[in-house]
XYZ file of C-alpha atoms in Angstrom:
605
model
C 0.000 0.000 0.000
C 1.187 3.525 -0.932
C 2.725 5.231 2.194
C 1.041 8.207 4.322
C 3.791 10.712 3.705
C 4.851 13.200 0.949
C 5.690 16.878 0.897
C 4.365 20.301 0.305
C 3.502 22.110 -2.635
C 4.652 25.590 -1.496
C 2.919 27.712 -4.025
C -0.413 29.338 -3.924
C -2.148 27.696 -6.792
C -0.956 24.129 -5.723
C -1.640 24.508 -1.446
C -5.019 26.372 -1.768
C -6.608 23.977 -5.181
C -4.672 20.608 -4.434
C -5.316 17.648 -6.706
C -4.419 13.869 -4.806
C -3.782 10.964 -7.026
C -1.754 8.329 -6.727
C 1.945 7.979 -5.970
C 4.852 9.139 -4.006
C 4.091 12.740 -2.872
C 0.970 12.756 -4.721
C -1.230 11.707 -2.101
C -0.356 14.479 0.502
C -1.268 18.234 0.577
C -1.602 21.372 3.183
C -2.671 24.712 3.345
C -3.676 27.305 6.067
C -7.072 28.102 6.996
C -8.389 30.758 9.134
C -11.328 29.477 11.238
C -15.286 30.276 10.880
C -16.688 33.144 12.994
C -18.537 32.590 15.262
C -22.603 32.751 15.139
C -21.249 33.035 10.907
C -24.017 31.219 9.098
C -23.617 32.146 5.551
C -20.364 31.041 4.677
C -17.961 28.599 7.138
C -14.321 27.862 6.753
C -13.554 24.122 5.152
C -11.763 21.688 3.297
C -13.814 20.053 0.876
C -12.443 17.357 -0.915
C -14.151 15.616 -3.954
C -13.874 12.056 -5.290
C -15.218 10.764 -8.440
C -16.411 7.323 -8.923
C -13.965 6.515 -11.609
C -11.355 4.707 -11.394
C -13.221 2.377 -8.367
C -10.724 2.452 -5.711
C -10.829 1.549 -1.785
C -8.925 4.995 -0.517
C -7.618 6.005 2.708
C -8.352 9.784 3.672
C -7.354 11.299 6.543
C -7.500 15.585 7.328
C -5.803 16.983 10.602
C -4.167 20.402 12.170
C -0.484 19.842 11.243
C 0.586 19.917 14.916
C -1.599 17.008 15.345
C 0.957 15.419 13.035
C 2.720 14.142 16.097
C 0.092 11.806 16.661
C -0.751 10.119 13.218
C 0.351 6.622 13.082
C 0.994 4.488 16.053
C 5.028 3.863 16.650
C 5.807 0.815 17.792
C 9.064 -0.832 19.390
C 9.717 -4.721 19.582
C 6.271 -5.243 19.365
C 4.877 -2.537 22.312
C 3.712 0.983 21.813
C 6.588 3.177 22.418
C 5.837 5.799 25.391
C 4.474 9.133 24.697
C 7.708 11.219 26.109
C 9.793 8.823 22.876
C 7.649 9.779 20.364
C 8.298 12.117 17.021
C 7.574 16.342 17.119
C 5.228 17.071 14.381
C 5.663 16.119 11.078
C 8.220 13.566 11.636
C 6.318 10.383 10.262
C 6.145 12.678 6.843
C 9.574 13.974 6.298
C 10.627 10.250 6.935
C 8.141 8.411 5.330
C 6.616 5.404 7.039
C 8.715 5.954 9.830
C 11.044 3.239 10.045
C 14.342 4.063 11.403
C 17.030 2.158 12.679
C 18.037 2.329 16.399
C 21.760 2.115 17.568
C 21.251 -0.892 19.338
C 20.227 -2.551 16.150
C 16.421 -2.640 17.381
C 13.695 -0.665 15.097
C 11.155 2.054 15.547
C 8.492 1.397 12.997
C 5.227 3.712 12.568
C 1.905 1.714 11.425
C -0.240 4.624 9.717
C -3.229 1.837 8.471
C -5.127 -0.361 10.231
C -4.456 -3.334 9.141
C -4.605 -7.226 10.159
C -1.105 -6.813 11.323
C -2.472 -3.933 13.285
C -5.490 -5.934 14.534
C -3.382 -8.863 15.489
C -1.046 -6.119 17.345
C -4.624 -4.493 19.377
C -3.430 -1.337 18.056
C -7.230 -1.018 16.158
C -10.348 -3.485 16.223
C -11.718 -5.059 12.772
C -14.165 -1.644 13.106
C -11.409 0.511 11.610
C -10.045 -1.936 9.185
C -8.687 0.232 6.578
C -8.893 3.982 8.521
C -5.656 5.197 8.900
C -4.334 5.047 12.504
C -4.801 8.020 15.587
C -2.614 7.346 18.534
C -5.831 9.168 20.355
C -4.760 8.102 23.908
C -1.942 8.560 26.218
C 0.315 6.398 27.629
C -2.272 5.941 30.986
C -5.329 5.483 28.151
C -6.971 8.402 28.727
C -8.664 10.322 25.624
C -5.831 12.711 23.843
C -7.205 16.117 23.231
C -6.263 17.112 19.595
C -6.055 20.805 18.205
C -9.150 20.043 15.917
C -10.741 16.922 14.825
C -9.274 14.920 12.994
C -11.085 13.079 10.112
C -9.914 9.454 9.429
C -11.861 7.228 7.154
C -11.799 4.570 4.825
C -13.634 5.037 1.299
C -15.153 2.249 -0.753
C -15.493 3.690 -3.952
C -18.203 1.379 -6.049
C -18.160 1.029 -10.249
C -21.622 2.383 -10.670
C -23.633 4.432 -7.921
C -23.075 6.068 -4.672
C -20.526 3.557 -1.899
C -19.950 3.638 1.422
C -17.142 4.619 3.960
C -16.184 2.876 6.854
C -17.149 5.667 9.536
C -20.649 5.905 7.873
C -20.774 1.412 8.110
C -19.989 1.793 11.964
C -22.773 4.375 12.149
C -25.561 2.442 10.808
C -24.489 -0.798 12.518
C -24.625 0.901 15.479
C -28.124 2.190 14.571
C -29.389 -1.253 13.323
C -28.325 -2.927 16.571
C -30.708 -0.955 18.558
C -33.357 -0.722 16.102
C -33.096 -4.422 14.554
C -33.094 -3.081 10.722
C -30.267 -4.662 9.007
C -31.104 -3.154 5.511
C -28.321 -2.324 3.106
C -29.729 -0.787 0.461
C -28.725 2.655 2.001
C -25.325 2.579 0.352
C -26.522 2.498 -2.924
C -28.421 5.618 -2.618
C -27.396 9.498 -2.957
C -27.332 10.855 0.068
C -26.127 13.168 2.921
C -24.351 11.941 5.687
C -23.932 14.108 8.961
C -20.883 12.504 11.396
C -19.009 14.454 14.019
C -15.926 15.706 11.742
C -17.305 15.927 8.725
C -19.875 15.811 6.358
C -20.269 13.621 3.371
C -22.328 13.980 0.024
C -23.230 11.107 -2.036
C -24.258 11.594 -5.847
C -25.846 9.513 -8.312
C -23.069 8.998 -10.231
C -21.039 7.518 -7.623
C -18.656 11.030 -6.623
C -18.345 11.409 -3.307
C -17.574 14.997 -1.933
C -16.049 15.747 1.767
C -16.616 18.377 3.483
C -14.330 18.984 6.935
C -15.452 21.746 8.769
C -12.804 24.298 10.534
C -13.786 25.153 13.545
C -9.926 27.600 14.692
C -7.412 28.640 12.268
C -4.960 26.397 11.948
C -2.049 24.336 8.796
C -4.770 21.467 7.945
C -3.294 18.960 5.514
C -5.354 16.262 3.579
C -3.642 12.677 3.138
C -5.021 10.052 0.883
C -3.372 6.199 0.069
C -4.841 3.050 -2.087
C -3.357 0.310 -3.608
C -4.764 1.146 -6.692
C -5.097 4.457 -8.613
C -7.153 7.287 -7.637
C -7.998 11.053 -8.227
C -9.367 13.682 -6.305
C -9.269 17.516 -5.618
C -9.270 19.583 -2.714
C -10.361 23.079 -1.624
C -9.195 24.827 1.242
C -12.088 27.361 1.788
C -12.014 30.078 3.908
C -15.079 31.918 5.726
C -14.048 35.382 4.265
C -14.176 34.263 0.812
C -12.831 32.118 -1.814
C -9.090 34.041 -1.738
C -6.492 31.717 -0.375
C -5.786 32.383 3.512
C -2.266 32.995 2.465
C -2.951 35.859 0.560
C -6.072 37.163 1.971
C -4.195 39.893 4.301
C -3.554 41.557 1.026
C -6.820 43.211 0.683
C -6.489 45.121 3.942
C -2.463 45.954 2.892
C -3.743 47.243 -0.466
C -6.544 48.984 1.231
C -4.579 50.668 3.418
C -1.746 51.917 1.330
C -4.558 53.073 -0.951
C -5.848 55.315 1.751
C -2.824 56.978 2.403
C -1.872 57.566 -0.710
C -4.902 59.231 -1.553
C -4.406 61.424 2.135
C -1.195 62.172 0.819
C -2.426 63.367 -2.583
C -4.818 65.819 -1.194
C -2.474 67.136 1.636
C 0.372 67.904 -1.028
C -2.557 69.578 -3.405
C -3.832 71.967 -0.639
C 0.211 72.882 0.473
C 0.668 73.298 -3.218
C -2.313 75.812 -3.441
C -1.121 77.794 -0.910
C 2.246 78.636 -2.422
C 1.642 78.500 -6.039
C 3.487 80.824 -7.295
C 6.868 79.304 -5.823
C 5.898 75.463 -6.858
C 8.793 73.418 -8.340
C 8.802 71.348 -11.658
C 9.778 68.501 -9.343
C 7.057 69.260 -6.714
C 4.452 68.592 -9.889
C 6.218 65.566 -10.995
C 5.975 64.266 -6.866
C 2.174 65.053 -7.056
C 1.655 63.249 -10.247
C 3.621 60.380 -8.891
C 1.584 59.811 -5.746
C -1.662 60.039 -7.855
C -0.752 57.125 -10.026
C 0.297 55.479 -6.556
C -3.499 56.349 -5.172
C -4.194 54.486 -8.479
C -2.063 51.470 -8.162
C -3.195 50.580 -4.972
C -6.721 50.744 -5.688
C -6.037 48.282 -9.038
C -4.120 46.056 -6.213
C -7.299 46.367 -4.013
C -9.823 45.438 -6.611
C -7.626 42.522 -8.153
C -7.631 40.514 -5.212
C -11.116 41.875 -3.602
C -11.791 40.419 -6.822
C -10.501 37.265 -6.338
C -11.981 37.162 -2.793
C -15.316 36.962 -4.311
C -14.901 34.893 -7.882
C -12.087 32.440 -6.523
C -10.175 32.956 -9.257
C -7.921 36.352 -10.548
C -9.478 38.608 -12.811
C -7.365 39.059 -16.180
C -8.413 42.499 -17.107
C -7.467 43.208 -13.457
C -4.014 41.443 -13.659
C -3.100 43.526 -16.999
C -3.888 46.344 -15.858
C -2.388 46.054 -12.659
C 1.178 45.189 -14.189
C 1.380 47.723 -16.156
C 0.298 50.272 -13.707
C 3.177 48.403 -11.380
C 6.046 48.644 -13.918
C 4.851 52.385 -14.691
C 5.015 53.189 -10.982
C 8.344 51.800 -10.377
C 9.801 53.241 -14.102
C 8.536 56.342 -13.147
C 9.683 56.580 -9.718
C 13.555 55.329 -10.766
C 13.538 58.503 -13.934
C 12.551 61.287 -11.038
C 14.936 60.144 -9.014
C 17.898 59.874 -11.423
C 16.747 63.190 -13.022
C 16.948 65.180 -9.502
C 20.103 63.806 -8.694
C 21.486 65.178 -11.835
C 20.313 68.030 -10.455
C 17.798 68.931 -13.293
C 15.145 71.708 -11.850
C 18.262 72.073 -8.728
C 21.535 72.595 -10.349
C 20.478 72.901 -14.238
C 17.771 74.415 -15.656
C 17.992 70.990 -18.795
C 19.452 68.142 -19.003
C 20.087 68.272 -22.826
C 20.666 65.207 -24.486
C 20.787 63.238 -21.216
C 17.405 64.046 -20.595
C 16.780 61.791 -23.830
C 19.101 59.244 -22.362
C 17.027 59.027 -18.938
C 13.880 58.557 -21.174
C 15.311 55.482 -23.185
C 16.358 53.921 -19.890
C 12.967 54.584 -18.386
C 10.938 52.747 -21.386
C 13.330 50.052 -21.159
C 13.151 49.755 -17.653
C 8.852 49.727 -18.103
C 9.244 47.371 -20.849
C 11.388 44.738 -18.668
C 8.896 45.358 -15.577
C 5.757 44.153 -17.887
C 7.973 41.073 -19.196
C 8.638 40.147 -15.576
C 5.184 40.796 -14.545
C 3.908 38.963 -17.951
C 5.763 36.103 -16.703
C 5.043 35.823 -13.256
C 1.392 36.106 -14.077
C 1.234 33.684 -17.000
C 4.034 31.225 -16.522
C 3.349 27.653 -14.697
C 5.141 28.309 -11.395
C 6.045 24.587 -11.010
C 8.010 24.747 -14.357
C 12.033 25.254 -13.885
C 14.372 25.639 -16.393
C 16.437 28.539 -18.125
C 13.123 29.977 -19.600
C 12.634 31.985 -16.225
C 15.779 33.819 -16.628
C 14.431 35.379 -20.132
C 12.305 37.672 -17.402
C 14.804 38.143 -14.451
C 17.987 39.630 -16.500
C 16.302 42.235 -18.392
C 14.581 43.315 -14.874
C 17.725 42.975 -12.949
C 20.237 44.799 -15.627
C 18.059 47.962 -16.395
C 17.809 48.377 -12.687
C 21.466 48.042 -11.928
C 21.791 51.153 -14.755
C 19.822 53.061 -12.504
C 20.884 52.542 -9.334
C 24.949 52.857 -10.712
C 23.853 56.010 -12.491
C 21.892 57.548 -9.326
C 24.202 57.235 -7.080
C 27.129 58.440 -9.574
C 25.178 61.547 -10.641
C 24.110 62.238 -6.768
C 27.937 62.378 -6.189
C 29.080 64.683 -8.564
C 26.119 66.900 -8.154
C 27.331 67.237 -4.268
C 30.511 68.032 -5.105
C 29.289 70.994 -7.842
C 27.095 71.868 -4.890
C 30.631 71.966 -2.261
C 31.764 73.938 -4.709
C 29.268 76.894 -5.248
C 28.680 76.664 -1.347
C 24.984 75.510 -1.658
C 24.409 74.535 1.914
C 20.639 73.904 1.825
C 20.934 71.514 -1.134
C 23.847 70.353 -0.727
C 22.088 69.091 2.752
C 19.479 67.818 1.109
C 21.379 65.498 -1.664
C 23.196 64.251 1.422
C 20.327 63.339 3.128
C 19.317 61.811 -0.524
C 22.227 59.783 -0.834
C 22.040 58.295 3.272
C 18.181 57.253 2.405
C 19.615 55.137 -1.064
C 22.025 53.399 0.943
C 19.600 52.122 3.906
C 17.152 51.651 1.006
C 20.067 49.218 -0.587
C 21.135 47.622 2.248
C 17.567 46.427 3.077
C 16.810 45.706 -0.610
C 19.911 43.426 -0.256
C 18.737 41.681 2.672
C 15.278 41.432 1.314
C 16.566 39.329 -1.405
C 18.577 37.103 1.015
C 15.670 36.360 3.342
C 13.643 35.767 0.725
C 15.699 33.568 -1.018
C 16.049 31.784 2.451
C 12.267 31.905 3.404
C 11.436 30.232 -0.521
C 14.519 27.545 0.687
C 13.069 26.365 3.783
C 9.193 26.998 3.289
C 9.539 23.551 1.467
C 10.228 21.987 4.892
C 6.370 21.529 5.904
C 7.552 22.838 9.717
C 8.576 26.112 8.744
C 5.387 26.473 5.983
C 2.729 25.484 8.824
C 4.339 28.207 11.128
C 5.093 31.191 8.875
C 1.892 30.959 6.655
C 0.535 33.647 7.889
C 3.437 35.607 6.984
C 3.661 34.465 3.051
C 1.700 37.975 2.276
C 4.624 40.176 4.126
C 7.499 38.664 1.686
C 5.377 38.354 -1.780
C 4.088 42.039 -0.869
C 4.429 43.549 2.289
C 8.111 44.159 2.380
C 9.215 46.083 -0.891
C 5.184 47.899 -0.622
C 5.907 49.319 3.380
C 9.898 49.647 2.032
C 9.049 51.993 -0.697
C 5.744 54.250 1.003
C 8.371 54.705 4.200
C 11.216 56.327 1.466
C 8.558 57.939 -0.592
C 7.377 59.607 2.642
C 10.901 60.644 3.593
C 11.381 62.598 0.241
C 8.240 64.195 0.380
C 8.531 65.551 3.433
C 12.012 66.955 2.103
C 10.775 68.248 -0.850
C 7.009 69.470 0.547
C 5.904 72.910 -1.083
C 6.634 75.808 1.793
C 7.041 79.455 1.279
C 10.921 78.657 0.808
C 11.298 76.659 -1.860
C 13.396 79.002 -3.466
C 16.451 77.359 -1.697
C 15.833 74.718 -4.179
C 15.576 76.472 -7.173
C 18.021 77.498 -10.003
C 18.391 80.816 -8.186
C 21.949 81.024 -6.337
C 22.623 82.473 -3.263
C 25.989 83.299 -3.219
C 28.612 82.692 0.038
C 26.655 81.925 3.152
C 23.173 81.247 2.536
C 21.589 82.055 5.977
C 23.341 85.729 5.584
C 21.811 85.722 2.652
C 18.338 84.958 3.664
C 18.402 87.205 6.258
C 19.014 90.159 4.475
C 16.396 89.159 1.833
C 13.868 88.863 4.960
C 15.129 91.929 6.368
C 14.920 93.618 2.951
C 11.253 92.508 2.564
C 10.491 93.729 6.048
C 11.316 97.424 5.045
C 9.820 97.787 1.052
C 8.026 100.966 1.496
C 7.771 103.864 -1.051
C 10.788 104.898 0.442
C 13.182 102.066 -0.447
C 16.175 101.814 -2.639
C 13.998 99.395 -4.655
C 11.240 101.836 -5.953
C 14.229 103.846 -7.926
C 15.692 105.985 -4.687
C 19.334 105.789 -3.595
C 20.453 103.019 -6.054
C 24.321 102.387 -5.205
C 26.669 100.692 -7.798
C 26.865 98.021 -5.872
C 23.252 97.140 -6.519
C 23.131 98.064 -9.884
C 26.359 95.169 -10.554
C 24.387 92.549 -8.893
C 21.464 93.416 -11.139
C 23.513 93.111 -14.013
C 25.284 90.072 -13.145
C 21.865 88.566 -12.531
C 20.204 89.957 -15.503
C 23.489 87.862 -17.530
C 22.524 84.571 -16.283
C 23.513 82.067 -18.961
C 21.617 78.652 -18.735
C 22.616 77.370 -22.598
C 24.702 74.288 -21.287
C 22.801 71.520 -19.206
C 26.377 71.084 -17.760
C 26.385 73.919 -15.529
C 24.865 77.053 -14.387
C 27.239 79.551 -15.090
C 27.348 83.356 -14.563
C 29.041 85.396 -17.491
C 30.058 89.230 -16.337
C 32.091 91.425 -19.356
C 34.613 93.118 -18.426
C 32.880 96.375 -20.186
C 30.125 95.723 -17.213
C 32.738 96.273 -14.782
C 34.880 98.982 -16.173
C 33.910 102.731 -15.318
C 36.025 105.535 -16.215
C 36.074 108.759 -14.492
C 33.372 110.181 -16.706
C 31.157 107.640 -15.796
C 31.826 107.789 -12.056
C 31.150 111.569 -12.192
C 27.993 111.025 -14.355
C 26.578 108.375 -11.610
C 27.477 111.115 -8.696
C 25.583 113.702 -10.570
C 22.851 111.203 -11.063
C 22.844 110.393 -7.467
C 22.888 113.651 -6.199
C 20.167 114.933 -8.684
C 17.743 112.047 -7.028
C 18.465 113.236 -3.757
C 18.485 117.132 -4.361
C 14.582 116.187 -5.978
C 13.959 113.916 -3.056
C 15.359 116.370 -0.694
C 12.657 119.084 -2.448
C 10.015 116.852 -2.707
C 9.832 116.183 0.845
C 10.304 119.875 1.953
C 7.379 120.725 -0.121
C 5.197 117.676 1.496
C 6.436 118.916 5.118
C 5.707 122.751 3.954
C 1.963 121.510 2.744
C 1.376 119.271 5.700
C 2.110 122.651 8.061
C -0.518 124.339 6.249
C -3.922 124.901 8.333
C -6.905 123.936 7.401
C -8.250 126.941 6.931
C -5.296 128.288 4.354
């Protein structure tokens, strides 16, 4: 007979819509399952399993709470029950099969999973259970074992044509006839419904027998199945909150959420940007658009698997659109990021041909995030080979390109900004370039646990414990990893009254000087000021020129070009801007000497 023992099919589609047959490993599947609600009538949790009549077969079932494992299959030394202190932590009788391992002292441990007449001969089952597989359901003083949940062990005798019988629902009606004296048979060739204490069972017509094993607390239930002949069945691990796996279902909330703060973050940044229009940043637009197609993605993530929730299966229009919106987010987000650390909108006013050259890399980098996506969504995920690479390089090389050509053009724009003495943005690209590196180093360790989590969630331990969790390294990580950066740099960047420390405009030397005298100069614009026309000194008038010469041709560099002619004044000229000054102030002088003579004036004059 085919052994009680197999392993786990780690992915999604294979844990939460299992198919048994027969075979090694083919018998034996798990998935988690979050328990019904209480007083929940509509919809319960469950794992249904459904056997057709064809090919006839006598089958073995059995459906238990993984840490029951421990106590599936009766071990058994020289001949005696082994005591309960001796025997295997959960899951041992499946990672070694039918449990037979040699001792040092040459004697044997051997695990009987079927009852059997070996078995029967042994007392370790009664002629009752012929055929069930085995429940070491009391302790070493006989007392009833208390389980996690109930487990469901039966033996199925499939029949060529027409509904059979199992071996739980024979013990029933014997039971039933003893009392009553009816010892008609004729029930197992009928469709019917039969109600026992773990589960419930659903005869057709034709013969197919369906299985339905109600969970009662959330818990890794797995669903084992042996004959000596060949079988074929599926099985459904249903949830009470709908038809999405249990695995995934955190999702909805995660996109949910995400969605909602996006969308807070969207109308915050709008009402800041109303308030200082006037002083808004081509970047600060580009920031806005790029949490609005956020807002968008994670409402596409939200209906895909709400989706999915209901239908049981993924939408497609939902899945196409969602990829594309995904590889447009993250293409969009890697081209603002290498185009401000150039320092385009900062430093230079245009990028020039680079600008082209961040484009190209952007649609390549889009183009290589739908292939991926394209892949992952239509590709068999049992099927290995080469053929998976075709999607992972392209991926992986355009965003090497990006992250080598951030961080290079982050470091020379500091050092352009050490140069022109540009504390508040030279501040700010350090701050830039300290967020990339933490966002690195936990990219790189994201990869390494993951690749370690995918390693070891094949050991069925490790999956029954960290199910829970699948969600937080399929989505969670990189989702919560790139909202907490995004955050960062929008609080940096946020449209305030001061933006202009970001701008192209250059404040020369010691910027805080700087701003104070611009504050101080605002404080005191009255008709009176130098600005309206009065008292204009040389020194002004070269700092208007040698603004007013600005050259911004080059996307290079933002340079300042002064002729010589501007700063050349002969004597002539020197005595010409004297007499100009003192003409100003001779017709100040007499214009406010008239205003004080009319202002002493009486009324009456």
């Amino acid at each position: 007979m085919c052994t009680l023992g197999a392993v786990l099919w780690a992915t999604v589609a294979s844990a939460e819509h299992g198919y048994l047959a027969h075979g090694d490993g083919e018998g034996f599947k798990c998935a988690g399952v979050y328990g019904s609600s209480k007083g929940s009538s509509e919809r319960q949790s469950m794992v249904e399993i459904e056997i057709p009549p064809v090919p006839p077969a006598d089958i073995a079932v059995l459906v238990f709470d993984y840490p029951d494992s421990r106590w599936i299959g009766i071990p058994v030394k020289e001949g005696k029950k082994i005591p309960d202190d001796q025997v295997d932590m959960p899951g041992e009788y499946i990672n070694n099969g039918r449990g037979i391992t040699d001792g040092s002292d040459g004697s044997s441990v051997q695990r009987f999973m079927v009852c059997s007449n070996e078995t029967i001969a042994m007392k370790l089952c009664t002629e009752a259970d012929f055929g069930r597989p085995l429940i070491n359901d009391r302790d070493d003083k006989g007392n009833p074992r208390t389980f996690d949940s109930i487990i469901y062990s039966d033996y199925i005798m499939l029949q060529r044509s027409g509904p059979g019988y199992t071996r739980l629902e024979y013990n029933e009606w014997l039971a039933k006839a003893n009392d009553s004296g009816n010892k008609d048979e004729s029930w197992k060739n009928k469709s019917r419904i039969a109600m026992l204490d773990s589960a419930t069972l659903k005869w057709q017509a034709d013969g197919t027998l369906t299985i339905k094993y109600i969970v009662r607390r959330t818990g890794f239930f797995c669903v084992d199945a042996a004959s000596k002949g060949d079988f074929t069945a599926s099985v459904r691990w249903i949830n009470s909150h709908g038809l999405l796996p249990g695995s995934e279902y955190p999702k909805i909330y995660i996109y949910f959420i995400l969605m909602l703060a996006y969308v807070f973050i969207a109308i915050a940044w709008g009402f800041m940007s109303w308030k200082v229009w006037s002083e808004i940043l081509p970047v600060q637009n580009q920031l806005f658009g790029l949490v609005c197609l956020l807002a968008v993605d994670m409402g596409m993530n939200f209906g895909f698997w709400k989706y999915y929730n209901t239908t049981g299966s993924p939408s497609m229009v939902f899945s196409i659109f969602t990829l594309i919106i995904d590889a447009g987010r993250n293409s969009l987000s890697f081209f603002m990021l290498l185009v401000v650390s150039l320092g385009w909108g900062v430093v230079r006013p245009s990028l020039g041909k680079t600008m082209i050259r961040c484009i190209l890399l952007t649609m390549v980098h889009f183009s290589a995030g739908c292939l991926y996506s394209a892949g992952i969504l239509f590709r068999d995920p049992q099927e290995s080979g080469p053929l998976g690479l075709v999607y992972v390089i392209p991926l992986s090389l355009s965003m090497t390109l990006f992250y080598v050509w951030i961080l290079s053009a982050i470091i020379n724009t500091t050092h352009l900004l050490i140069e022109r003495q540009q504390s508040y943005k030279l501040a700010m690209y350090n701050n830039l370039w300290r967020l990339l590196l933490v966002c690195l180093v936990l990219l790189f360790a994201f990869f390494v646990l993951n690749i370690l989590h995918t390693i070891f969630y094949s050991h069925i331990s490790i999956a029954a414990r960290s199910w829970k969790w699948l969600w937080f390294w399929t989505d969670g990580w990189l989702n919560f990893e790139y909202f907490t950066a995004l955050c960062i740099i929008l609080y940096w960047w946020r449209p305030t009254s001061q933006n202009y420390r970001y701008s192209l405009e250059e404040l020369a030397g010691d910027e805080d000087e700087a701003l104070e005298r611009e504050q101080a100069t605002d404080e005191h614009d009255s008709f009176d000021n130098p600005r309206m026309g009065e008292n204009l000194e040389l020194e002004d008038m070269s700092a208007t020129a040698i603004k007013d010469r600005r050259v911004s041709n080059s996307a290079s560099d933002v340079q300042f070009v002064i002729n010589e002619d501007d700063l050349e004044f002969n004597s002539d000229d020197s005595d010409s801007i004297d007499n100009h000054h003192h003409a100003i102030g001779n017709s100040g002088h007499n214009t406010n000497e008239q205003h004080r003579s009319s202002s002493s004036k009486s009324p009456t004059e």
